[in-house]
Amino acid sequence: MKIHIASLALAFFVFPVISAGMAGDTLSLYHIDEVTVVQPRVRFFQEDRKVTEADSLALSLFYDDDLGNLLRYISPAYINVRGGNGSASGLTLRGTNSYQTTVKWNGFTLNSLTLGSADLSIIPVESMESVAVVHGSSGTVSGSGSFGGSVELRNKPDWDNSLSINATSGYGSFSSKRASVSARAGNKKIQYHLNFFRVNALNDFSYTDVMKPGNPEETIVHNSLENTGIIQNLFVRLSHNQNIEAGLWYQSKTKEIPAIMGSYTTGNAVQRDSVIRGYVNWSLLMERSRLTLSSSVMDEYMFYRVKQPDDETEYSVNSSIRGRKFMNEFDYRLYLSNMITLDAGASYNNMEADVESYNGTVSEYQSALFSGLRLNYKGIVSNITLRKEFHPEISIPLLFSAGVRYAPQGKEYVFRMSYSDQFRLPTFNDKYWRPGGNPSLLPESGQTIDGGMEFSRTVTDDLHLKGEAGLYHSRIRNMIQWVPAGSYWAPRNSKEVHINGAELSLSSTYSIRDYRLRFDGSYSYSMPSIRDTYEEETGLEGNMPEYVPAHSGSGRLSLLNDKGHAAVSFNYTGSRYTTRDNNPLYKMPPFALINLHLGYSIELQQDLETSLQFRIMNLFDRKYQVVRAYPMPGRSLQASLIVRFSR
Amino acid sequence: MTKKTYLSLVLLSFTLVFISCEKDDAGPSLGGYAGGIIITNEGAFGNSNSSISHYSPDSNKVTNNLFEMVNGRNPGDVLHSFGFEGDMGVIVVNNSQKIEVVDPETFESAGTITGFSYPRYFKGLGNGTGYVSNGSLAGEIYLVDLNIMEVTDTIGVGMGPEQMARSGNYVFVANSGGWDFDNTVSVININTHEVEKSIEVGDIPVQAVTDANGDIWVLCRGKVVYDDTWTTIVEETDSRLVRIDGTTHEVVTDIVIGETGDYFNPSYLSVCPDGLELYFGESDGLYVMGIDENQQPASPLIEKDFTAVITDPGTGYIMGVTLTDYSSAGKLHIYSANGTETGSFNVGIGPNGLYSFY
């Protein structure tokens, strides 16, 4: 009965929006800026949230790196990585797990439908024009699994571009080689983006094996990486009010899995992740409204093989996972006036996976209705969004989010506050993996209350300061965690987890003649604790979940001009418990990493420029582990030559 | 704000990064550990968080993390078992492919022997030598010399060799099949280091002990075969206790334990200090059975699912360890001889074995 009432309430909100918009096409055009019109839903209705955006300098410093490393140094995110370059890495935001943060490419979720998380190590920074993190994104806007937040990756056309080509060749420590070509071509009506990249690395770094007698220096073996990908985007202006956008992304990563610390054998496991993603997005701009239709497909294939030590032709483990996801979305936005915007839409997703451990193919669908109201009046932006998810087996209540952002006129500060409902459906692995999978697993649900203040001040003509401070409180019920259960692992609902946290960020730019000195820093405090448990977990109340640092921070100090840059980036990750009983003996110590970046550009001729970039990662050769028993590389050097042609 | 003030603030912010590191906790002090029960805790696979605990009946106290406390490093990944040879203790660390040799009174490391692929158990032979069972599929027994810390010989046995028991000049190896299937016990002559006989017992033999008569008791878990969905059992064979005569090397007793359909694979078997009673686990708890009986007792002595059980030869107390999960401390439970619990203690993660040391 509750579901019917909720659906009726949503329908009551959705259909007037559409009918009002259709009726309004004959009305006069309001002056709405283009940024507002094209702004994606996840940003348009979340101005009341904290957003960390990678600026052009950050994208340049990590141009030839992966998304995990970029986020580690531009945000206080904790990147959970099991080893060096190319090892699977997940994003932990606001004290949650990596599968509680969504990663979206031009609006389409990249998270694996079998694992739930997105592997940041296979996402190249150079392929994206925009990278932003929406902290604690609401479930009404981002859908399932946004407790920590959502990472928004975007490709954007430059309609003034006719031809630009970047060719990059890079060499680095541990026999790493990287080559990429990035091309942008087109005119005012059509733009085409192509990005091809290939990365090879032996990853044969040395480390101190603290698990062996005498703590010997060892060189890691069976750790090579091959990563190849091609990403294409097409942007077409069909007419003065119609755009179509399409993208295609193919990638294949093969990674040897090394033995953990303390082992006296080399690893003999290999994992390959291949994925094809594609999307089409059509939008129609009417006099005071916008209609968007989108479809996307994701086809992922992964195999994991372990060879017998004494027989290279036999596998003791040979498992594969194939997953497909089809996503369709319709969104209608009505700019009723300069002050009022209404939005309504629907989505339908179909998913299937063929996994040996599921014993065949499993499939399911999800659909949703969503709507939003945005008010903008004298510096006050207020959002209300609703979402109703429909799932064949699980009942999900109507989700509600609301927030306000207040920028007093003539003042240098902004206040924001929001409330949001969030949820996460169990993944296919959570439900169907044999042994351990549990089809009766409950979905996670929860709320986040978030508030903060931003300021932006031009102190002098040369000095600009910008900062932000915020607090949040989240509750997650039925949090899903995989825990060992006898001879295998199984997912379990932890009854309730509370997370209290604070986030700080500060940016400053100081100009000295032709140079700019910049400082960007961010800090996060997050304290998740298990508040209530099921009977068999009694005794865990008050404990923190594993691998969540209470303190983390990052920053960059940069000196740059038109020709080049010198920068230091750093990351601090606090101590993390590794066991559910929070045994201090197995607590991972904190670590701080500092990197040096140098870049210089030379204009060879009017259209041609070359740029040389050096990066020393882990400058002080810090020995550390992110995940217990998985060694991380010490100091490493990466040198890249980039040739840019533009016309 | 002046230029100097601005630059100072930037430098201050940057410096904070370097000085904000947290300090590690200091470790506890060391002590002597002669007399009592050694508890092995395997830890979680892939996490290298195994440990050794020690229970002292005299002080009624448990000391955890002995090996790491003394040697400053973790024993390794998946600590599977413990054994004795003379005045040395041997820790078998399965997923670190090694054995650690220690002084069991202090737990100081005396050396590490490597060269294994999947080590499971150690059995002392005297003169500083012993056997290590090894292999997840094809199995072998490695002869190790603790005096020189090396493997000196290799003996091929059945698949997935597990626990070993000795009677006279023979060692009996339970061949579990490992990741495949086996149902045999290999009999090795310790003078020639050759397999003299293979004895068919029940399905998946995993544990072997020697009783007061010098006979060998083998715990066979029984085979449970699931269909591809892991939800339906398509085949299940009986769990068994099989007695092998220590002199003739023939099967003399074969007792079915548990019931087909209970879907339970017993995993531990121990013998009391005088060798006259056996302790084994079934789906409903711990059973105690005299070695001259020929059927499972009607009811368990203690209704609890242990992973290992021992009787303390000093006090006669029965001790059992239970698993919480592989990410939290397990428990040691202590019972009087009639099965009344007298206390319990937290031990390490994933306790899997109990060994008396006096």
GROMACS .gro file of N, CA, C and O in nm, chain A residues 1-34:
model
  136
    1MET      N    1   0.082  -0.120   0.000
    1MET     CA    2   0.000   0.000   0.000
    1MET      C    3   0.086   0.126   0.000
    1MET      O    4   0.062   0.222  -0.073
    2LYS      N    5   0.197   0.119   0.082
    2LYS     CA    6   0.288   0.233   0.089
    2LYS      C    7   0.348   0.263  -0.047
    2LYS      O    8   0.366   0.377  -0.086
    3ILE      N    9   0.379   0.156  -0.122
    3ILE     CA   10   0.440   0.173  -0.253
    3ILE      C   11   0.344   0.246  -0.345
    3ILE      O   12   0.383   0.337  -0.418
    4HIS      N   13   0.220   0.206  -0.340
    4HIS     CA   14   0.121   0.268  -0.428
    4HIS      C   15   0.105   0.416  -0.396
    4HIS      O   16   0.098   0.500  -0.485
    5ILE      N   17   0.104   0.447  -0.268
    5ILE     CA   18   0.090   0.588  -0.228
    5ILE      C   19   0.210   0.668  -0.276
    5ILE      O   20   0.198   0.777  -0.332
    6ALA      N   21   0.329   0.607  -0.258
    6ALA     CA   22   0.451   0.676  -0.300
    6ALA      C   23   0.452   0.698  -0.451
    6ALA      O   24   0.488   0.804  -0.500
    7SER      N   25   0.412   0.594  -0.525
    7SER     CA   26   0.411   0.606  -0.671
    7SER      C   27   0.313   0.712  -0.715
    7SER      O   28   0.341   0.791  -0.806
    8LEU      N   29   0.199   0.716  -0.649
    8LEU     CA   30   0.099   0.817  -0.683
    8LEU      C   31   0.153   0.957  -0.657
    8LEU      O   32   0.135   1.049  -0.737
    9ALA      N   33   0.223   0.968  -0.543
    9ALA     CA   34   0.280   1.099  -0.509
    9ALA      C   35   0.379   1.144  -0.615
    9ALA      O   36   0.382   1.259  -0.657
   10LEU      N   37   0.462   1.048  -0.659
   10LEU     CA   38   0.563   1.081  -0.760
   10LEU      C   39   0.495   1.117  -0.893
   10LEU      O   40   0.531   1.215  -0.958
   11ALA      N   41   0.398   1.035  -0.929
   11ALA     CA   42   0.327   1.061  -1.054
   11ALA      C   43   0.260   1.198  -1.050
   11ALA      O   44   0.260   1.272  -1.149
   12PHE      N   45   0.209   1.232  -0.934
   12PHE     CA   46   0.143   1.361  -0.916
   12PHE      C   47   0.241   1.475  -0.944
   12PHE      O   48   0.206   1.581  -0.993
   13PHE      N   49   0.370   1.446  -0.914
   13PHE     CA   50   0.473   1.547  -0.931
   13PHE      C   51   0.530   1.546  -1.074
   13PHE      O   52   0.562   1.649  -1.131
   14VAL      N   53   0.543   1.426  -1.133
   14VAL     CA   54   0.610   1.411  -1.262
   14VAL      C   55   0.525   1.463  -1.377
   14VAL      O   56   0.569   1.546  -1.456
   15PHE      N   57   0.402   1.417  -1.385
   15PHE     CA   58   0.326   1.442  -1.507
   15PHE      C   59   0.284   1.588  -1.526
   15PHE      O   60   0.284   1.635  -1.640
   16PRO      N   61   0.255   1.661  -1.418
   16PRO     CA   62   0.229   1.804  -1.439
   16PRO      C   63   0.350   1.875  -1.500
   16PRO      O   64   0.336   1.969  -1.577
   17VAL      N   65   0.473   1.829  -1.463
   17VAL     CA   66   0.593   1.892  -1.518
   17VAL      C   67   0.596   1.878  -1.669
   17VAL      O   68   0.615   1.974  -1.744
   18ILE      N   69   0.569   1.755  -1.715
   18ILE     CA   70   0.577   1.730  -1.859
   18ILE      C   71   0.465   1.803  -1.932
   18ILE      O   72   0.488   1.870  -2.032
   19SER      N   73   0.346   1.792  -1.878
   19SER     CA   74   0.233   1.856  -1.946
   19SER      C   75   0.249   2.007  -1.945
   19SER      O   76   0.222   2.074  -2.046
   20ALA      N   77   0.299   2.063  -1.835
   20ALA     CA   78   0.320   2.208  -1.830
   20ALA      C   79   0.423   2.250  -1.933
   20ALA      O   80   0.410   2.351  -2.002
   21GLY      N   81   0.529   2.168  -1.946
   21GLY     CA   82   0.635   2.201  -2.040
   21GLY      C   83   0.588   2.196  -2.183
   21GLY      O   84   0.617   2.285  -2.263
   22MET      N   85   0.512   2.093  -2.218
   22MET     CA   86   0.462   2.080  -2.354
   22MET      C   87   0.370   2.198  -2.388
   22MET      O   88   0.374   2.252  -2.497
   23ALA      N   89   0.291   2.236  -2.290
   23ALA     CA   90   0.200   2.347  -2.313
   23ALA      C   91   0.275   2.478  -2.326
   23ALA      O   92   0.228   2.572  -2.387
   24GLY      N   93   0.394   2.483  -2.267
   24GLY     CA   94   0.464   2.610  -2.260
   24GLY      C   95   0.551   2.641  -2.380
   24GLY      O   96   0.621   2.743  -2.378
   25ASP      N   97   0.554   2.558  -2.480
   25ASP     CA   98   0.644   2.581  -2.592
   25ASP      C   99   0.614   2.709  -2.668
   25ASP      O  100   0.698   2.759  -2.740
   26THR      N  101   0.495   2.757  -2.654
   26THR     CA  102   0.458   2.879  -2.726
   26THR      C  103   0.490   3.004  -2.646
   26THR      O  104   0.478   3.115  -2.696
   27LEU      N  105   0.531   2.984  -2.523
   27LEU     CA  106   0.559   3.102  -2.441
   27LEU      C  107   0.693   3.164  -2.480
   27LEU      O  108   0.776   3.105  -2.546
   28SER      N  109   0.715   3.285  -2.432
   28SER     CA  110   0.837   3.357  -2.470
   28SER      C  111   0.960   3.295  -2.405
   28SER      O  112   0.953   3.231  -2.299
   29LEU      N  113   1.072   3.317  -2.466
   29LEU     CA  114   1.197   3.261  -2.418
   29LEU      C  115   1.253   3.343  -2.302
   29LEU      O  116   1.258   3.464  -2.308
   30TYR      N  117   1.288   3.274  -2.195
   30TYR     CA  118   1.352   3.343  -2.084
   30TYR      C  119   1.502   3.344  -2.108
   30TYR      O  120   1.555   3.264  -2.183
   31HIS      N  121   1.569   3.431  -2.040
   31HIS     CA  122   1.714   3.439  -2.055
   31HIS      C  123   1.779   3.341  -1.958
   31HIS      O  124   1.794   3.370  -1.839
   32ILE      N  125   1.812   3.230  -2.010
   32ILE     CA  126   1.875   3.128  -1.928
   32ILE      C  127   2.012   3.100  -1.988
   32ILE      O  128   2.023   3.074  -2.107
   33ASP      N  129   2.115   3.109  -1.905
   33ASP     CA  130   2.249   3.094  -1.965
   33ASP      C  131   2.273   2.951  -2.010
   33ASP      O  132   2.212   2.856  -1.961
   34GLU      N  133   2.366   2.937  -2.106
   34GLU     CA  134   2.387   2.808  -2.172
   34GLU      C  135   2.438   2.702  -2.076
   34GLU      O  136   2.402   2.586  -2.083
   0.00000   0.00000   0.00000
